[in-house]
Short mmCIF file of N, CA and C in Angstrom, two decimals:
data_model
loop_
_atom_site.label_atom_id
_atom_site.label_comp_id
_atom_site.label_asym_id
_atom_site.label_seq_id
_atom_site.Cartn_x
_atom_site.Cartn_y
_atom_site.Cartn_z
N MET A 1 16.63 -28.09 -84.88
CA MET A 1 16.22 -27.15 -83.85
C MET A 1 15.24 -26.14 -84.45
N ALA A 2 14.24 -25.81 -83.69
CA ALA A 2 13.15 -24.96 -84.17
C ALA A 2 13.61 -23.56 -84.58
N LEU A 3 14.54 -22.96 -83.84
CA LEU A 3 14.99 -21.62 -84.20
C LEU A 3 15.71 -21.62 -85.55
N ARG A 4 16.50 -22.64 -85.80
CA ARG A 4 17.18 -22.74 -87.09
C ARG A 4 16.17 -22.97 -88.22
N ALA A 5 15.19 -23.82 -87.98
CA ALA A 5 14.18 -24.10 -88.99
C ALA A 5 13.36 -22.85 -89.32
N ALA A 6 13.00 -22.10 -88.29
CA ALA A 6 12.25 -20.86 -88.53
C ALA A 6 13.08 -19.87 -89.34
N ARG A 7 14.38 -19.78 -89.02
CA ARG A 7 15.24 -18.86 -89.77
C ARG A 7 15.38 -19.32 -91.22
N ALA A 8 15.47 -20.62 -91.44
CA ALA A 8 15.55 -21.13 -92.81
C ALA A 8 14.29 -20.75 -93.59
N ASP A 9 13.13 -20.85 -92.94
CA ASP A 9 11.88 -20.44 -93.59
C ASP A 9 11.90 -18.95 -93.91
N THR A 10 12.37 -18.15 -92.97
CA THR A 10 12.45 -16.70 -93.17
C THR A 10 13.34 -16.38 -94.37
N LEU A 11 14.52 -17.01 -94.42
CA LEU A 11 15.46 -16.74 -95.50
C LEU A 11 14.95 -17.25 -96.84
N SER A 12 14.24 -18.35 -96.85
CA SER A 12 13.66 -18.88 -98.08
C SER A 12 12.61 -17.91 -98.63
N LEU A 13 11.77 -17.41 -97.76
CA LEU A 13 10.75 -16.45 -98.18
C LEU A 13 11.40 -15.16 -98.67
N PHE A 14 12.44 -14.70 -97.97
CA PHE A 14 13.14 -13.49 -98.39
C PHE A 14 13.75 -13.68 -99.77
N ALA A 15 14.26 -14.87 -100.03
CA ALA A 15 14.84 -15.16 -101.36
C ALA A 15 13.78 -15.01 -102.45
N ALA A 16 12.56 -15.42 -102.16
CA ALA A 16 11.47 -15.26 -103.14
C ALA A 16 11.20 -13.78 -103.39
N PHE A 17 11.18 -12.99 -102.32
CA PHE A 17 10.98 -11.54 -102.50
C PHE A 17 12.13 -10.95 -103.30
N ARG A 18 13.32 -11.37 -102.98
CA ARG A 18 14.51 -10.85 -103.63
C ARG A 18 14.50 -11.16 -105.13
N SER A 19 14.02 -12.33 -105.50
CA SER A 19 14.03 -12.69 -106.92
C SER A 19 12.87 -12.08 -107.71
N HIS A 20 11.84 -11.60 -107.02
CA HIS A 20 10.67 -11.08 -107.73
C HIS A 20 10.44 -9.57 -107.56
N LEU A 21 11.15 -8.95 -106.65
CA LEU A 21 11.00 -7.51 -106.45
C LEU A 21 12.33 -6.83 -106.76
N ASN A 22 12.37 -6.04 -107.80
CA ASN A 22 13.62 -5.41 -108.24
C ASN A 22 14.36 -4.69 -107.13
N ASP A 23 13.68 -3.85 -106.42
CA ASP A 23 14.33 -3.04 -105.38
C ASP A 23 13.91 -3.45 -103.97
N LEU A 24 13.29 -4.60 -103.85
CA LEU A 24 12.77 -5.11 -102.57
C LEU A 24 11.75 -4.17 -101.94
N MET A 25 11.12 -3.36 -102.74
CA MET A 25 10.11 -2.45 -102.21
C MET A 25 8.72 -2.97 -102.57
N VAL A 26 7.82 -2.72 -101.64
CA VAL A 26 6.43 -3.08 -101.83
C VAL A 26 5.60 -1.81 -101.67
N PRO A 27 4.38 -1.81 -102.20
CA PRO A 27 3.55 -0.61 -102.05
C PRO A 27 3.30 -0.29 -100.58
N ARG A 28 3.18 0.98 -100.29
CA ARG A 28 2.79 1.37 -98.92
C ARG A 28 1.37 0.90 -98.70
N HIS A 29 1.22 0.09 -97.68
CA HIS A 29 -0.09 -0.49 -97.38
C HIS A 29 -0.09 -0.85 -95.91
N PRO A 30 -1.22 -0.68 -95.21
CA PRO A 30 -1.26 -0.97 -93.78
C PRO A 30 -0.93 -2.42 -93.42
N ASN A 31 -1.08 -3.35 -94.37
CA ASN A 31 -0.82 -4.76 -94.07
C ASN A 31 0.51 -5.27 -94.59
N LEU A 32 1.34 -4.38 -95.14
CA LEU A 32 2.62 -4.78 -95.71
C LEU A 32 3.76 -4.02 -95.04
N ASN A 33 4.94 -4.61 -95.10
CA ASN A 33 6.17 -3.96 -94.66
C ASN A 33 7.22 -4.18 -95.72
N PRO A 34 8.18 -3.27 -95.85
CA PRO A 34 9.28 -3.53 -96.78
C PRO A 34 10.01 -4.82 -96.36
N PRO A 35 10.26 -5.74 -97.29
CA PRO A 35 10.87 -7.01 -96.94
C PRO A 35 12.22 -6.88 -96.22
N LEU A 36 13.04 -5.91 -96.61
CA LEU A 36 14.33 -5.75 -95.94
C LEU A 36 14.13 -5.30 -94.49
N TRP A 37 13.11 -4.47 -94.25
CA TRP A 37 12.82 -4.08 -92.87
C TRP A 37 12.34 -5.31 -92.08
N GLU A 38 11.45 -6.09 -92.66
CA GLU A 38 10.95 -7.30 -92.00
C GLU A 38 12.10 -8.21 -91.59
N LEU A 39 13.02 -8.42 -92.51
CA LEU A 39 14.15 -9.30 -92.25
C LEU A 39 14.99 -8.77 -91.08
N GLY A 40 15.31 -7.50 -91.12
CA GLY A 40 16.09 -6.91 -90.03
C GLY A 40 15.34 -6.92 -88.70
N HIS A 41 14.05 -6.70 -88.77
CA HIS A 41 13.22 -6.68 -87.56
C HIS A 41 13.20 -8.04 -86.87
N VAL A 42 13.08 -9.11 -87.65
CA VAL A 42 13.04 -10.46 -87.07
C VAL A 42 14.33 -10.75 -86.32
N GLY A 43 15.46 -10.44 -86.94
CA GLY A 43 16.75 -10.65 -86.27
C GLY A 43 16.91 -9.76 -85.05
N TRP A 44 16.51 -8.49 -85.20
CA TRP A 44 16.61 -7.56 -84.08
C TRP A 44 15.78 -8.06 -82.89
N PHE A 45 14.56 -8.48 -83.14
CA PHE A 45 13.68 -8.93 -82.06
C PHE A 45 14.30 -10.11 -81.32
N GLN A 46 14.81 -11.07 -82.06
CA GLN A 46 15.43 -12.23 -81.43
C GLN A 46 16.60 -11.81 -80.55
N GLU A 47 17.47 -10.98 -81.09
CA GLU A 47 18.63 -10.53 -80.33
C GLU A 47 18.22 -9.68 -79.13
N TYR A 48 17.25 -8.81 -79.32
CA TYR A 48 16.80 -7.90 -78.26
C TYR A 48 16.32 -8.68 -77.04
N TRP A 49 15.53 -9.72 -77.27
CA TRP A 49 14.93 -10.44 -76.15
C TRP A 49 15.78 -11.60 -75.63
N THR A 50 16.59 -12.23 -76.48
CA THR A 50 17.33 -13.40 -76.01
C THR A 50 18.78 -13.12 -75.69
N VAL A 51 19.42 -12.25 -76.42
CA VAL A 51 20.85 -12.00 -76.22
C VAL A 51 21.09 -10.74 -75.39
N ARG A 52 20.43 -9.68 -75.75
CA ARG A 52 20.68 -8.38 -75.13
C ARG A 52 19.92 -8.19 -73.82
N ASN A 53 19.03 -9.07 -73.51
CA ASN A 53 18.17 -8.95 -72.33
C ASN A 53 18.87 -9.58 -71.12
N PRO A 54 19.40 -8.78 -70.20
CA PRO A 54 20.10 -9.35 -69.05
C PRO A 54 19.17 -10.11 -68.10
N GLN A 55 17.86 -9.92 -68.25
CA GLN A 55 16.90 -10.59 -67.38
C GLN A 55 16.20 -11.76 -68.09
N ARG A 56 16.76 -12.23 -69.19
CA ARG A 56 16.09 -13.26 -69.98
C ARG A 56 15.77 -14.52 -69.19
N ALA A 57 16.58 -14.89 -68.20
CA ALA A 57 16.35 -16.11 -67.43
C ALA A 57 15.14 -15.99 -66.51
N LEU A 58 14.62 -14.78 -66.33
CA LEU A 58 13.47 -14.57 -65.45
C LEU A 58 12.14 -14.82 -66.15
N GLY A 59 12.16 -14.95 -67.45
CA GLY A 59 10.92 -15.18 -68.19
C GLY A 59 9.93 -14.06 -67.97
N LEU A 60 8.70 -14.43 -67.66
CA LEU A 60 7.63 -13.43 -67.48
C LEU A 60 7.91 -12.45 -66.35
N ALA A 61 8.76 -12.79 -65.43
CA ALA A 61 9.09 -11.89 -64.33
C ALA A 61 10.11 -10.82 -64.73
N ALA A 62 10.66 -10.91 -65.92
CA ALA A 62 11.65 -9.93 -66.38
C ALA A 62 10.99 -8.58 -66.60
N ASP A 63 11.76 -7.54 -66.38
CA ASP A 63 11.31 -6.18 -66.64
C ASP A 63 11.51 -5.91 -68.14
N PRO A 64 10.43 -5.75 -68.91
CA PRO A 64 10.60 -5.55 -70.34
C PRO A 64 11.34 -4.27 -70.70
N GLY A 65 11.37 -3.32 -69.78
CA GLY A 65 12.05 -2.06 -70.04
C GLY A 65 13.46 -1.98 -69.51
N CYS A 66 14.01 -3.09 -69.04
CA CYS A 66 15.36 -3.04 -68.48
C CYS A 66 16.37 -2.64 -69.55
N SER A 67 17.46 -2.07 -69.13
CA SER A 67 18.52 -1.67 -70.06
C SER A 67 19.08 -2.90 -70.76
N ARG A 68 19.40 -2.74 -72.01
CA ARG A 68 19.92 -3.83 -72.82
C ARG A 68 21.41 -3.64 -73.08
N THR A 69 22.09 -4.74 -73.33
CA THR A 69 23.47 -4.68 -73.77
C THR A 69 23.48 -4.28 -75.25
N PRO A 70 24.62 -3.84 -75.78
CA PRO A 70 24.66 -3.45 -77.19
C PRO A 70 24.38 -4.62 -78.12
N GLY A 71 23.84 -4.30 -79.27
CA GLY A 71 23.53 -5.32 -80.26
C GLY A 71 24.59 -5.42 -81.34
N VAL A 72 24.38 -6.31 -82.25
CA VAL A 72 25.28 -6.47 -83.39
C VAL A 72 25.38 -5.16 -84.17
N ARG A 73 24.25 -4.53 -84.39
CA ARG A 73 24.21 -3.25 -85.09
C ARG A 73 23.85 -2.17 -84.08
N THR A 74 24.70 -1.17 -83.94
CA THR A 74 24.53 -0.19 -82.87
C THR A 74 23.23 0.59 -82.96
N ASN A 75 22.73 0.86 -84.15
CA ASN A 75 21.51 1.65 -84.28
C ASN A 75 20.28 0.79 -84.56
N ALA A 76 20.35 -0.49 -84.27
CA ALA A 76 19.24 -1.40 -84.60
C ALA A 76 17.94 -1.01 -83.91
N ASP A 77 18.00 -0.54 -82.68
CA ASP A 77 16.77 -0.19 -81.97
C ASP A 77 16.02 0.92 -82.71
N THR A 78 16.74 1.86 -83.29
CA THR A 78 16.08 2.97 -83.99
C THR A 78 15.61 2.57 -85.38
N LEU A 79 16.09 1.45 -85.88
CA LEU A 79 15.66 0.98 -87.21
C LEU A 79 14.54 -0.05 -87.15
N TYR A 80 14.60 -0.96 -86.15
CA TYR A 80 13.76 -2.15 -86.21
C TYR A 80 12.76 -2.33 -85.07
N SER A 81 12.79 -1.50 -84.07
CA SER A 81 11.82 -1.64 -82.99
C SER A 81 10.45 -1.18 -83.48
N SER A 82 9.51 -2.10 -83.53
CA SER A 82 8.19 -1.74 -84.07
C SER A 82 7.43 -0.79 -83.14
N THR A 83 7.85 -0.67 -81.91
CA THR A 83 7.23 0.33 -81.03
C THR A 83 7.85 1.71 -81.23
N GLU A 84 9.06 1.76 -81.75
CA GLU A 84 9.74 3.04 -81.98
C GLU A 84 9.58 3.52 -83.42
N VAL A 85 9.51 2.60 -84.35
CA VAL A 85 9.43 2.95 -85.77
C VAL A 85 8.00 2.68 -86.25
N VAL A 86 7.22 3.76 -86.34
CA VAL A 86 5.84 3.60 -86.78
C VAL A 86 5.81 3.07 -88.21
N HIS A 87 4.75 2.38 -88.52
CA HIS A 87 4.63 1.68 -89.79
C HIS A 87 4.93 2.56 -90.99
N GLU A 88 4.39 3.75 -91.03
CA GLU A 88 4.54 4.62 -92.19
C GLU A 88 5.98 5.01 -92.46
N ARG A 89 6.82 5.04 -91.43
CA ARG A 89 8.22 5.45 -91.60
C ARG A 89 9.12 4.35 -92.14
N ARG A 90 8.68 3.12 -92.15
CA ARG A 90 9.54 1.99 -92.50
C ARG A 90 10.02 2.03 -93.95
N TRP A 91 9.29 2.71 -94.82
CA TRP A 91 9.68 2.80 -96.23
C TRP A 91 10.80 3.82 -96.42
N GLY A 92 10.97 4.74 -95.52
CA GLY A 92 11.96 5.80 -95.70
C GLY A 92 13.23 5.64 -94.89
N LEU A 93 13.37 4.53 -94.19
CA LEU A 93 14.55 4.32 -93.36
C LEU A 93 15.79 4.00 -94.19
N ALA A 94 16.92 4.47 -93.73
CA ALA A 94 18.20 4.13 -94.37
C ALA A 94 18.68 2.81 -93.76
N LEU A 95 18.14 1.71 -94.28
CA LEU A 95 18.45 0.39 -93.75
C LEU A 95 19.79 -0.09 -94.28
N PRO A 96 20.45 -0.96 -93.53
CA PRO A 96 21.65 -1.60 -94.07
C PRO A 96 21.27 -2.39 -95.32
N GLY A 97 22.24 -2.65 -96.17
CA GLY A 97 21.99 -3.40 -97.40
C GLY A 97 21.68 -4.86 -97.13
N ILE A 98 21.38 -5.57 -98.19
CA ILE A 98 21.01 -6.98 -98.07
C ILE A 98 22.11 -7.81 -97.43
N ASP A 99 23.33 -7.67 -97.92
CA ASP A 99 24.42 -8.49 -97.39
C ASP A 99 24.68 -8.18 -95.91
N ALA A 100 24.64 -6.91 -95.54
CA ALA A 100 24.85 -6.54 -94.14
C ALA A 100 23.72 -7.08 -93.27
N THR A 101 22.49 -7.00 -93.76
CA THR A 101 21.34 -7.51 -93.00
C THR A 101 21.44 -9.03 -92.83
N LEU A 102 21.79 -9.72 -93.90
CA LEU A 102 21.95 -11.18 -93.81
C LEU A 102 23.09 -11.54 -92.86
N GLY A 103 24.15 -10.77 -92.87
CA GLY A 103 25.25 -10.99 -91.93
C GLY A 103 24.80 -10.78 -90.49
N ASP A 104 24.04 -9.72 -90.26
CA ASP A 104 23.50 -9.47 -88.92
C ASP A 104 22.64 -10.65 -88.47
N LEU A 105 21.77 -11.14 -89.35
CA LEU A 105 20.89 -12.26 -88.99
C LEU A 105 21.68 -13.49 -88.60
N SER A 106 22.72 -13.77 -89.33
CA SER A 106 23.54 -14.93 -89.03
C SER A 106 24.19 -14.80 -87.66
N THR A 107 24.75 -13.63 -87.39
CA THR A 107 25.39 -13.39 -86.10
C THR A 107 24.37 -13.41 -84.97
N GLN A 108 23.22 -12.78 -85.19
CA GLN A 108 22.19 -12.74 -84.16
C GLN A 108 21.69 -14.13 -83.82
N LEU A 109 21.47 -14.96 -84.83
CA LEU A 109 21.01 -16.32 -84.57
C LEU A 109 22.08 -17.11 -83.81
N ALA A 110 23.32 -16.99 -84.22
CA ALA A 110 24.40 -17.71 -83.53
C ALA A 110 24.49 -17.29 -82.07
N ARG A 111 24.40 -15.99 -81.81
CA ARG A 111 24.46 -15.50 -80.43
C ARG A 111 23.25 -15.97 -79.62
N SER A 112 22.08 -15.98 -80.25
CA SER A 112 20.88 -16.45 -79.57
C SER A 112 20.99 -17.93 -79.22
N LEU A 113 21.51 -18.72 -80.16
CA LEU A 113 21.67 -20.15 -79.90
C LEU A 113 22.68 -20.40 -78.78
N GLU A 114 23.70 -19.55 -78.69
CA GLU A 114 24.66 -19.67 -77.58
C GLU A 114 23.96 -19.43 -76.24
N THR A 115 23.11 -18.42 -76.17
CA THR A 115 22.41 -18.17 -74.90
C THR A 115 21.44 -19.31 -74.60
N LEU A 116 20.85 -19.88 -75.62
CA LEU A 116 19.94 -21.02 -75.42
C LEU A 116 20.70 -22.23 -74.88
N GLU A 117 21.88 -22.49 -75.42
CA GLU A 117 22.68 -23.62 -74.95
C GLU A 117 23.08 -23.46 -73.49
N GLN A 118 23.23 -22.23 -73.03
CA GLN A 118 23.62 -21.96 -71.65
C GLN A 118 22.44 -21.92 -70.69
N ALA A 119 21.23 -21.86 -71.23
CA ALA A 119 20.03 -21.75 -70.40
C ALA A 119 19.66 -23.10 -69.81
N ASP A 120 19.05 -23.05 -68.61
CA ASP A 120 18.51 -24.30 -68.08
C ASP A 120 17.20 -24.59 -68.80
N ASP A 121 16.57 -25.70 -68.49
CA ASP A 121 15.37 -26.08 -69.23
C ASP A 121 14.07 -25.67 -68.54
N SER A 122 14.15 -24.67 -67.68
CA SER A 122 12.93 -24.19 -67.03
C SER A 122 12.12 -23.34 -68.00
N ASP A 123 10.81 -23.25 -67.76
CA ASP A 123 9.96 -22.42 -68.60
C ASP A 123 10.43 -20.97 -68.61
N ALA A 124 10.84 -20.47 -67.46
CA ALA A 124 11.29 -19.08 -67.39
C ALA A 124 12.53 -18.87 -68.26
N ALA A 125 13.49 -19.76 -68.18
CA ALA A 125 14.73 -19.59 -68.94
C ALA A 125 14.52 -19.74 -70.44
N LEU A 126 13.50 -20.47 -70.83
CA LEU A 126 13.23 -20.69 -72.25
C LEU A 126 12.20 -19.72 -72.83
N TYR A 127 11.56 -18.95 -71.96
CA TYR A 127 10.45 -18.09 -72.37
C TYR A 127 10.80 -17.19 -73.56
N PHE A 128 11.89 -16.44 -73.47
CA PHE A 128 12.20 -15.47 -74.53
C PHE A 128 12.68 -16.15 -75.81
N HIS A 129 13.26 -17.32 -75.70
CA HIS A 129 13.62 -18.07 -76.91
C HIS A 129 12.35 -18.55 -77.62
N ARG A 130 11.40 -18.99 -76.85
CA ARG A 130 10.11 -19.40 -77.43
C ARG A 130 9.40 -18.19 -78.04
N LEU A 131 9.47 -17.07 -77.35
CA LEU A 131 8.86 -15.84 -77.87
C LEU A 131 9.48 -15.46 -79.21
N ALA A 132 10.80 -15.53 -79.29
CA ALA A 132 11.48 -15.20 -80.55
C ALA A 132 11.08 -16.16 -81.66
N LEU A 133 10.95 -17.43 -81.33
CA LEU A 133 10.53 -18.43 -82.31
C LEU A 133 9.12 -18.13 -82.83
N LEU A 134 8.19 -17.90 -81.92
CA LEU A 134 6.81 -17.61 -82.33
C LEU A 134 6.72 -16.30 -83.10
N HIS A 135 7.52 -15.32 -82.71
CA HIS A 135 7.55 -14.04 -83.40
C HIS A 135 8.04 -14.22 -84.84
N GLU A 136 9.10 -15.02 -85.02
CA GLU A 136 9.60 -15.25 -86.37
C GLU A 136 8.57 -16.00 -87.20
N ASP A 137 7.92 -16.99 -86.60
CA ASP A 137 6.87 -17.71 -87.32
C ASP A 137 5.72 -16.78 -87.70
N MET A 138 5.37 -15.85 -86.84
CA MET A 138 4.31 -14.89 -87.12
C MET A 138 4.68 -14.02 -88.32
N HIS A 139 5.94 -13.57 -88.35
CA HIS A 139 6.38 -12.75 -89.48
C HIS A 139 6.48 -13.57 -90.76
N HIS A 140 6.79 -14.86 -90.63
CA HIS A 140 6.79 -15.72 -91.81
C HIS A 140 5.37 -15.81 -92.38
N GLU A 141 4.41 -15.97 -91.51
CA GLU A 141 3.01 -16.02 -91.96
C GLU A 141 2.62 -14.70 -92.63
N ALA A 142 3.03 -13.58 -92.04
CA ALA A 142 2.72 -12.28 -92.65
C ALA A 142 3.42 -12.15 -94.00
N GLY A 143 4.62 -12.69 -94.10
CA GLY A 143 5.34 -12.65 -95.37
C GLY A 143 4.66 -13.48 -96.44
N LEU A 144 4.12 -14.63 -96.05
CA LEU A 144 3.38 -15.45 -97.00
C LEU A 144 2.13 -14.73 -97.49
N TYR A 145 1.46 -14.04 -96.58
CA TYR A 145 0.30 -13.21 -96.95
C TYR A 145 0.74 -12.15 -97.95
N MET A 146 1.87 -11.49 -97.66
CA MET A 146 2.36 -10.44 -98.53
C MET A 146 2.71 -11.01 -99.91
N ALA A 147 3.37 -12.16 -99.95
CA ALA A 147 3.71 -12.78 -101.23
C ALA A 147 2.44 -13.08 -102.02
N GLN A 148 1.44 -13.61 -101.36
CA GLN A 148 0.19 -13.92 -102.04
C GLN A 148 -0.47 -12.64 -102.56
N ALA A 149 -0.48 -11.60 -101.75
CA ALA A 149 -1.10 -10.34 -102.15
C ALA A 149 -0.38 -9.71 -103.34
N LEU A 150 0.94 -9.93 -103.45
CA LEU A 150 1.73 -9.32 -104.52
C LEU A 150 1.93 -10.25 -105.71
N GLY A 151 1.36 -11.46 -105.63
CA GLY A 151 1.49 -12.40 -106.73
C GLY A 151 2.87 -13.02 -106.85
N ILE A 152 3.59 -13.10 -105.75
CA ILE A 152 4.93 -13.70 -105.75
C ILE A 152 4.78 -15.19 -105.49
N PRO A 153 5.25 -16.02 -106.41
CA PRO A 153 5.09 -17.47 -106.21
C PRO A 153 5.98 -17.99 -105.08
N ILE A 154 5.44 -18.91 -104.33
CA ILE A 154 6.17 -19.58 -103.27
C ILE A 154 6.29 -21.05 -103.67
N ASP A 155 7.52 -21.50 -103.83
CA ASP A 155 7.76 -22.86 -104.34
C ASP A 155 7.62 -23.95 -103.29
N ASP A 156 7.81 -23.62 -102.04
CA ASP A 156 7.79 -24.64 -100.99
C ASP A 156 6.37 -25.18 -100.83
N PRO A 157 6.17 -26.49 -101.06
CA PRO A 157 4.81 -27.04 -100.97
C PRO A 157 4.19 -26.93 -99.58
N ARG A 158 5.00 -26.77 -98.55
CA ARG A 158 4.45 -26.61 -97.20
C ARG A 158 3.64 -25.33 -97.07
N TRP A 159 3.91 -24.35 -97.91
CA TRP A 159 3.27 -23.05 -97.78
C TRP A 159 2.28 -22.77 -98.89
N GLN A 160 1.91 -23.78 -99.63
CA GLN A 160 0.91 -23.62 -100.69
C GLN A 160 -0.48 -23.65 -100.10
N CYS A 161 -1.32 -22.79 -100.62
CA CYS A 161 -2.74 -22.82 -100.21
C CYS A 161 -3.44 -23.87 -101.05
N PRO A 162 -4.10 -24.81 -100.40
CA PRO A 162 -4.82 -25.82 -101.19
C PRO A 162 -5.99 -25.16 -101.93
N ARG A 163 -6.25 -25.68 -103.10
CA ARG A 163 -7.37 -25.17 -103.88
C ARG A 163 -8.65 -25.61 -103.18
N LEU A 164 -9.57 -24.67 -103.06
CA LEU A 164 -10.87 -24.99 -102.46
C LEU A 164 -11.70 -25.79 -103.45
N PRO A 165 -12.49 -26.71 -102.97
CA PRO A 165 -13.32 -27.49 -103.89
C PRO A 165 -14.36 -26.59 -104.55
N ASP A 166 -14.70 -26.94 -105.78
CA ASP A 166 -15.74 -26.20 -106.49
C ASP A 166 -17.06 -26.43 -105.77
N PRO A 167 -17.91 -25.41 -105.73
CA PRO A 167 -19.20 -25.57 -105.04
C PRO A 167 -20.13 -26.54 -105.73
#
């Protein structure tokens, strides 16, 4: 299933950051985010749109501002919403630790997959699950960029940049 595969890619990339960055911190830069924030944000986004969204079956007709049900982590909206947490503040947040964040991700994915199993196969009912998938893939791409910028090796051959031919 695509959501599980995307999460496996996310966790694999996070493992590379974890093994090469002592404190999981990266320099403040407009194109980078702290890896632990990125990880929590990906899970939060998926849960926010697929699990906590009471209008998820409406797809594009859903009100994006509708009230949400509570999440796995009660303060997740104040930590991981990219519209609420401006980029510069992400380095100073009191984020949950690695184990807690990984636990949240596992629970969020399981809950999202439950809502997917209950959804019909209409485009509207699948819209937010597809959105969460594409969002996670987008952050995986950004993470690969970050790894390359920081000189962190990525072992998975699927994510290797081919060498350009000599001129």
